[in-house]
Coordinates of C-alpha atoms in Angstrom, one line a residue:
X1 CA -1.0 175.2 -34.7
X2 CA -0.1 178.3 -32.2
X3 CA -2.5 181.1 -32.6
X4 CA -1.9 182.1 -28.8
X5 CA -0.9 185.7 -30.1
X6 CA -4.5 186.1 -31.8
X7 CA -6.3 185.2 -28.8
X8 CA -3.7 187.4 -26.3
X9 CA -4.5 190.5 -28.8
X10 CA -7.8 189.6 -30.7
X11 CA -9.3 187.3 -27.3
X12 CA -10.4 184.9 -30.3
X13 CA -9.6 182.5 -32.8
X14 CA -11.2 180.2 -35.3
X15 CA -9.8 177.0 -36.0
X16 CA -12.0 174.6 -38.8
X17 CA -11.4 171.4 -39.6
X18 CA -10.6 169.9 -36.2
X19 CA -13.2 167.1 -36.2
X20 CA -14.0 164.8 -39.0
X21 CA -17.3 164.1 -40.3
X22 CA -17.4 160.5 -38.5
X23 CA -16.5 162.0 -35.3
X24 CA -19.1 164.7 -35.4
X25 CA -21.9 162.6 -36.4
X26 CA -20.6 160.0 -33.5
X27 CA -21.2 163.0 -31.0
X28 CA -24.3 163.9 -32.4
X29 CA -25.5 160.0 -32.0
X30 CA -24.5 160.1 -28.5
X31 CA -26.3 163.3 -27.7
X32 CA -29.4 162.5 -29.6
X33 CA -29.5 158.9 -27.8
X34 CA -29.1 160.1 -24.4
X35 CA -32.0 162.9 -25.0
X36 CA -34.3 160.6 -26.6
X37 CA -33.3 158.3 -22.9
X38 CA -33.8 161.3 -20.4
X39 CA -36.6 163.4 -21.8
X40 CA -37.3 165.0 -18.4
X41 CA -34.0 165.3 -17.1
X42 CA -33.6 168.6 -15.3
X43 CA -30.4 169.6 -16.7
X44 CA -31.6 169.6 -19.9
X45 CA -33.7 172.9 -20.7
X46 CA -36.2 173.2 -24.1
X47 CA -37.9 175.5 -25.5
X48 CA -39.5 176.4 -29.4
X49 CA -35.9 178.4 -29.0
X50 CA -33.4 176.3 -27.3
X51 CA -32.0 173.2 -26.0
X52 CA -29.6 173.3 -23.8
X53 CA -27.6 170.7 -21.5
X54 CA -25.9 171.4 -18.9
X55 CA -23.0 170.1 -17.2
X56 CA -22.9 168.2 -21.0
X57 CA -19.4 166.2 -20.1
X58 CA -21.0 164.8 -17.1
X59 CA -24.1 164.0 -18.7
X60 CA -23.0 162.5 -21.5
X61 CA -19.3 161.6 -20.9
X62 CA -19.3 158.9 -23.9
X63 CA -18.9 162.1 -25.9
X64 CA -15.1 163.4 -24.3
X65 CA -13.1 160.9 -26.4
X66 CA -14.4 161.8 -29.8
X67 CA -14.3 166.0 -28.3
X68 CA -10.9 165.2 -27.2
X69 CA -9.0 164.2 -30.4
X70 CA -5.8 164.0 -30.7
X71 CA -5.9 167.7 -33.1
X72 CA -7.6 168.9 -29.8
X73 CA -5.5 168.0 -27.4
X74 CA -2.6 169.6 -29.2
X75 CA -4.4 172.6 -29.9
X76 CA -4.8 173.2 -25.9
X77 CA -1.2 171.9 -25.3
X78 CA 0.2 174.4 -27.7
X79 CA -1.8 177.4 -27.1
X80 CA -1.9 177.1 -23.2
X81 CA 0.0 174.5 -22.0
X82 CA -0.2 171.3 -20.0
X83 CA -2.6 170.9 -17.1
X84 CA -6.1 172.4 -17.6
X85 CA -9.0 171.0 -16.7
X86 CA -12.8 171.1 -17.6
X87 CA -14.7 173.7 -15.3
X88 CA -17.7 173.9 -17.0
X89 CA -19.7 172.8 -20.1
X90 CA -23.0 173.6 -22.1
X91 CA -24.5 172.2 -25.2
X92 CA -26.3 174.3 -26.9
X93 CA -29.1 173.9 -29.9
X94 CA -30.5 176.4 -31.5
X95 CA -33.4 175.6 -33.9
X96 CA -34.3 176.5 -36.9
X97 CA -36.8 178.9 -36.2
X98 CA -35.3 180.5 -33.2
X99 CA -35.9 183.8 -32.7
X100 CA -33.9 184.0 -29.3
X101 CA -30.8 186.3 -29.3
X102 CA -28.6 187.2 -26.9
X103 CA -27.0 190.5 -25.9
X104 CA -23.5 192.0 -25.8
X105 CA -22.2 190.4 -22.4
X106 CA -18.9 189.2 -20.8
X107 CA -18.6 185.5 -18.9
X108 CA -18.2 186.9 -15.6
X109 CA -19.0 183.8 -13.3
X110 CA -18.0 180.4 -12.7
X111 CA -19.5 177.2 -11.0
X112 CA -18.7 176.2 -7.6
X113 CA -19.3 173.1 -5.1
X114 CA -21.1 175.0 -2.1
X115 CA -21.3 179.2 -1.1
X116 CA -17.9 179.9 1.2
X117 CA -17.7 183.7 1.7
X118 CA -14.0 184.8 0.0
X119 CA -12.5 187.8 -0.5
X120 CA -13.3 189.4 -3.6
X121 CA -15.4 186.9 -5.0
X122 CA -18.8 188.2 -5.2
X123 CA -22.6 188.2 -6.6
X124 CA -23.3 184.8 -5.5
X125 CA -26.4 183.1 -7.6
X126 CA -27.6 179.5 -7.2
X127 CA -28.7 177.8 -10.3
X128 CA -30.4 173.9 -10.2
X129 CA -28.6 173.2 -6.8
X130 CA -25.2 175.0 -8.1
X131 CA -23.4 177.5 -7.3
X132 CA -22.1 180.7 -9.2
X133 CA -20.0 183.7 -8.1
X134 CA -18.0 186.0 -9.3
X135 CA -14.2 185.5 -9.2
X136 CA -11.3 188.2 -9.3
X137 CA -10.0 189.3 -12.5
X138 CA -7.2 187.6 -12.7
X139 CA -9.0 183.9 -12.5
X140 CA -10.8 184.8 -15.3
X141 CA -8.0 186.6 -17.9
X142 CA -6.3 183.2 -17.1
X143 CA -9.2 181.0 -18.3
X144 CA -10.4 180.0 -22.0
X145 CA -13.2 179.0 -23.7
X146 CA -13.7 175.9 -26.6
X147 CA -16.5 176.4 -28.7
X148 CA -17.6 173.6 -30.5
X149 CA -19.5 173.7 -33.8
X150 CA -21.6 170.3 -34.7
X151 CA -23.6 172.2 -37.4
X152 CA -21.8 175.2 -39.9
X153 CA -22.5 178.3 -38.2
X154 CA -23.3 181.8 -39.9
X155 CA -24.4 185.6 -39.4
X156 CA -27.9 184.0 -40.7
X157 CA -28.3 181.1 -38.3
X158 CA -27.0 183.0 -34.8
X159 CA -23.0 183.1 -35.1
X160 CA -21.5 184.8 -32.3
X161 CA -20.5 188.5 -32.5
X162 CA -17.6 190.2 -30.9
X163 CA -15.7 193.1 -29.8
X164 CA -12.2 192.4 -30.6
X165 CA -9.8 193.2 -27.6
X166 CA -12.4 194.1 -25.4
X167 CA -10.8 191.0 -23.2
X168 CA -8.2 193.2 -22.1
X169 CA -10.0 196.2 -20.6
X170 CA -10.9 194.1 -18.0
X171 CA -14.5 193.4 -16.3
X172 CA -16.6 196.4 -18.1
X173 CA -19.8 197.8 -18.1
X174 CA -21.3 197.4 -21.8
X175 CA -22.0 201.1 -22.0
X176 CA -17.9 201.8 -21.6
X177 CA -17.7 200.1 -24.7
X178 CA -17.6 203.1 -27.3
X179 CA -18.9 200.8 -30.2
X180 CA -18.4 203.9 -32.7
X181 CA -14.8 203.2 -32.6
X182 CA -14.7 199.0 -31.5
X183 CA -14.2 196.6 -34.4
X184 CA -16.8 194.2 -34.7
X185 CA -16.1 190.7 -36.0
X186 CA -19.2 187.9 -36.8
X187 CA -17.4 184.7 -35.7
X188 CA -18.8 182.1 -39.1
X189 CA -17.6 178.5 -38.1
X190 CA -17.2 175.7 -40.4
X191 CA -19.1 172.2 -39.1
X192 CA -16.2 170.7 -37.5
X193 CA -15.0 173.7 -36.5
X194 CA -13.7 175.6 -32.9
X195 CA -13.8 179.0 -32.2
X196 CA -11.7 179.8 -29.1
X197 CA -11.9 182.8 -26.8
X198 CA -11.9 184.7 -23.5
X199 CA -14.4 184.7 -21.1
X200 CA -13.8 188.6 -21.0
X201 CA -14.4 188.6 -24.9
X202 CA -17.6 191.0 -25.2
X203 CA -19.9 188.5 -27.2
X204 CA -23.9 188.1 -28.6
X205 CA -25.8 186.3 -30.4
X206 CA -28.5 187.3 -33.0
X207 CA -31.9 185.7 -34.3
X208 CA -31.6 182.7 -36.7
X209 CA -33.2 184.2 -40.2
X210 CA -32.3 181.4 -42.7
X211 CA -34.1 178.2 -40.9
X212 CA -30.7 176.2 -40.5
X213 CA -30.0 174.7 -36.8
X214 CA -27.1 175.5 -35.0
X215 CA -25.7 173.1 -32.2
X216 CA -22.5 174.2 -30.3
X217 CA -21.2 172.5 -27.6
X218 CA -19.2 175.2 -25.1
X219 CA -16.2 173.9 -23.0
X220 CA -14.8 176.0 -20.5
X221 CA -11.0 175.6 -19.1
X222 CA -8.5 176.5 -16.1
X223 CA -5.9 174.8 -14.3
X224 CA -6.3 177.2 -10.9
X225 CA -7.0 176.0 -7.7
X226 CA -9.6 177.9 -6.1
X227 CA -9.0 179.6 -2.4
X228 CA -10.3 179.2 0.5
X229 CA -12.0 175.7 0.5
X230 CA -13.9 177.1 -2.9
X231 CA -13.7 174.2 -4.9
X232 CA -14.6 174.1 -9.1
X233 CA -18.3 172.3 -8.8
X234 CA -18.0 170.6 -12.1
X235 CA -14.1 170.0 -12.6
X236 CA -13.0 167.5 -14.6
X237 CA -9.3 166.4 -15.5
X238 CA -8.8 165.5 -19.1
X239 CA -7.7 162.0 -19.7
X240 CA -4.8 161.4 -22.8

């Protein structure tokens, strides 16, 4: 399954029926043990609008070998190659009433172990004792996103949007984007379903309007060392 050309022109792809039904309700099992367990963990955000775990393959690594199926594995290896690693990962829920929505917006930043000044790496945040900063370009145009889908995901329950191509203009301030002439695309998912893309990708979310939950767990992926002593603060190398 290459669809390496989409994602080098579009920045995206969507790929359904990678996970079964049994291993998506295994996942969900895990996730809804471990939350029931750790109600006031402080990776774990809620709200009447979202759930949200962070660093989710740390927290809950009983989930990897049911993410990383064997149709996973050689969707990576085919598409990108051997040797990436996890650098980050969120899971996401939205509920069925959620009226959060997020606007149009590029991944621009990446997690680190600890703050070491670097050339061109820049706009330094700290987030619950982590790090975040801005790396050049070229670290991110090399990186890729997995997007997850545990429930079916539509235009009515919050499916991403996105500017197609806009990947390859580089980091860009939204109001360069001429959206008169961009083509939009609303990314619907299947339940079992990926969605690959860019970090560069332009992407938002809208409101939920139809009452049906959406739970996504986002994956993101690199296999570049880091300069400088700079070291990737949640790395983790995927296991065959």
């Amino acid at each position: 399954m290459n669809y390496s050309t989409q994602i080098d022109s579009e920045g995206f792809s969507i790929l359904n029926n990678v996970f079964t039904e049994n291993e998506i309700q295994n996942i969900i099992s895990l996730i809804e043990n471990k939350t029931a367990d750790n109600p006031e963990n402080n990776t774990f955000r809620k709200s009447q609008d979202l759930f949200a775990i962070r660093q989710f393959h740390k927290e809950i690594p009983e989930t990897l070998p049911y993410i990383f199926n064997q149709k996973l594995q050689d969707i990576i290896e085919t598409n990108f190659g051997k040797g990436y690693f996890i650098t980050k990962s969120i899971y996401f829920d939205k509920p069925e009433k959620s009226n959060w929505f997020v606007a149009y917006h590029q991944d621009l930043t990446i997690s680190v172990e600890k703050k070491i000044q670097t050339e061109n790496f820049e706009n330094w945040t700290v987030k619950q004792n982590q790090f975040a900063v801005q790396p050049p370009t070229e670290i991110l145009q090399n990186n890729f996103t997995i997007r997850i889908h545990i429930d079916k995901t539509t235009k009515e329950n919050g499916a991403l949007k996105v500017i197609n191509n806009s990947h390859s203009k580089g980091i860009l301030r939204i109001e360069k984007l001429n959206f008169e002439s961009e083509k939009e695309t609303i990314c619907e998912v299947e339940k079992g379903g990926i969605m690959i893309m860019k970090p560069l990708l332009f992407h938002a979310s809208n409101k939920t309007t139809n009452n049906e939950r959406r739970r996504v767990i986002h994956i993101e992926f690199s296999r570049q060392n880091l300069p400088n002593g700079l070291e990737w603060s949640e790395k983790t190398i995927l296991q065959n």
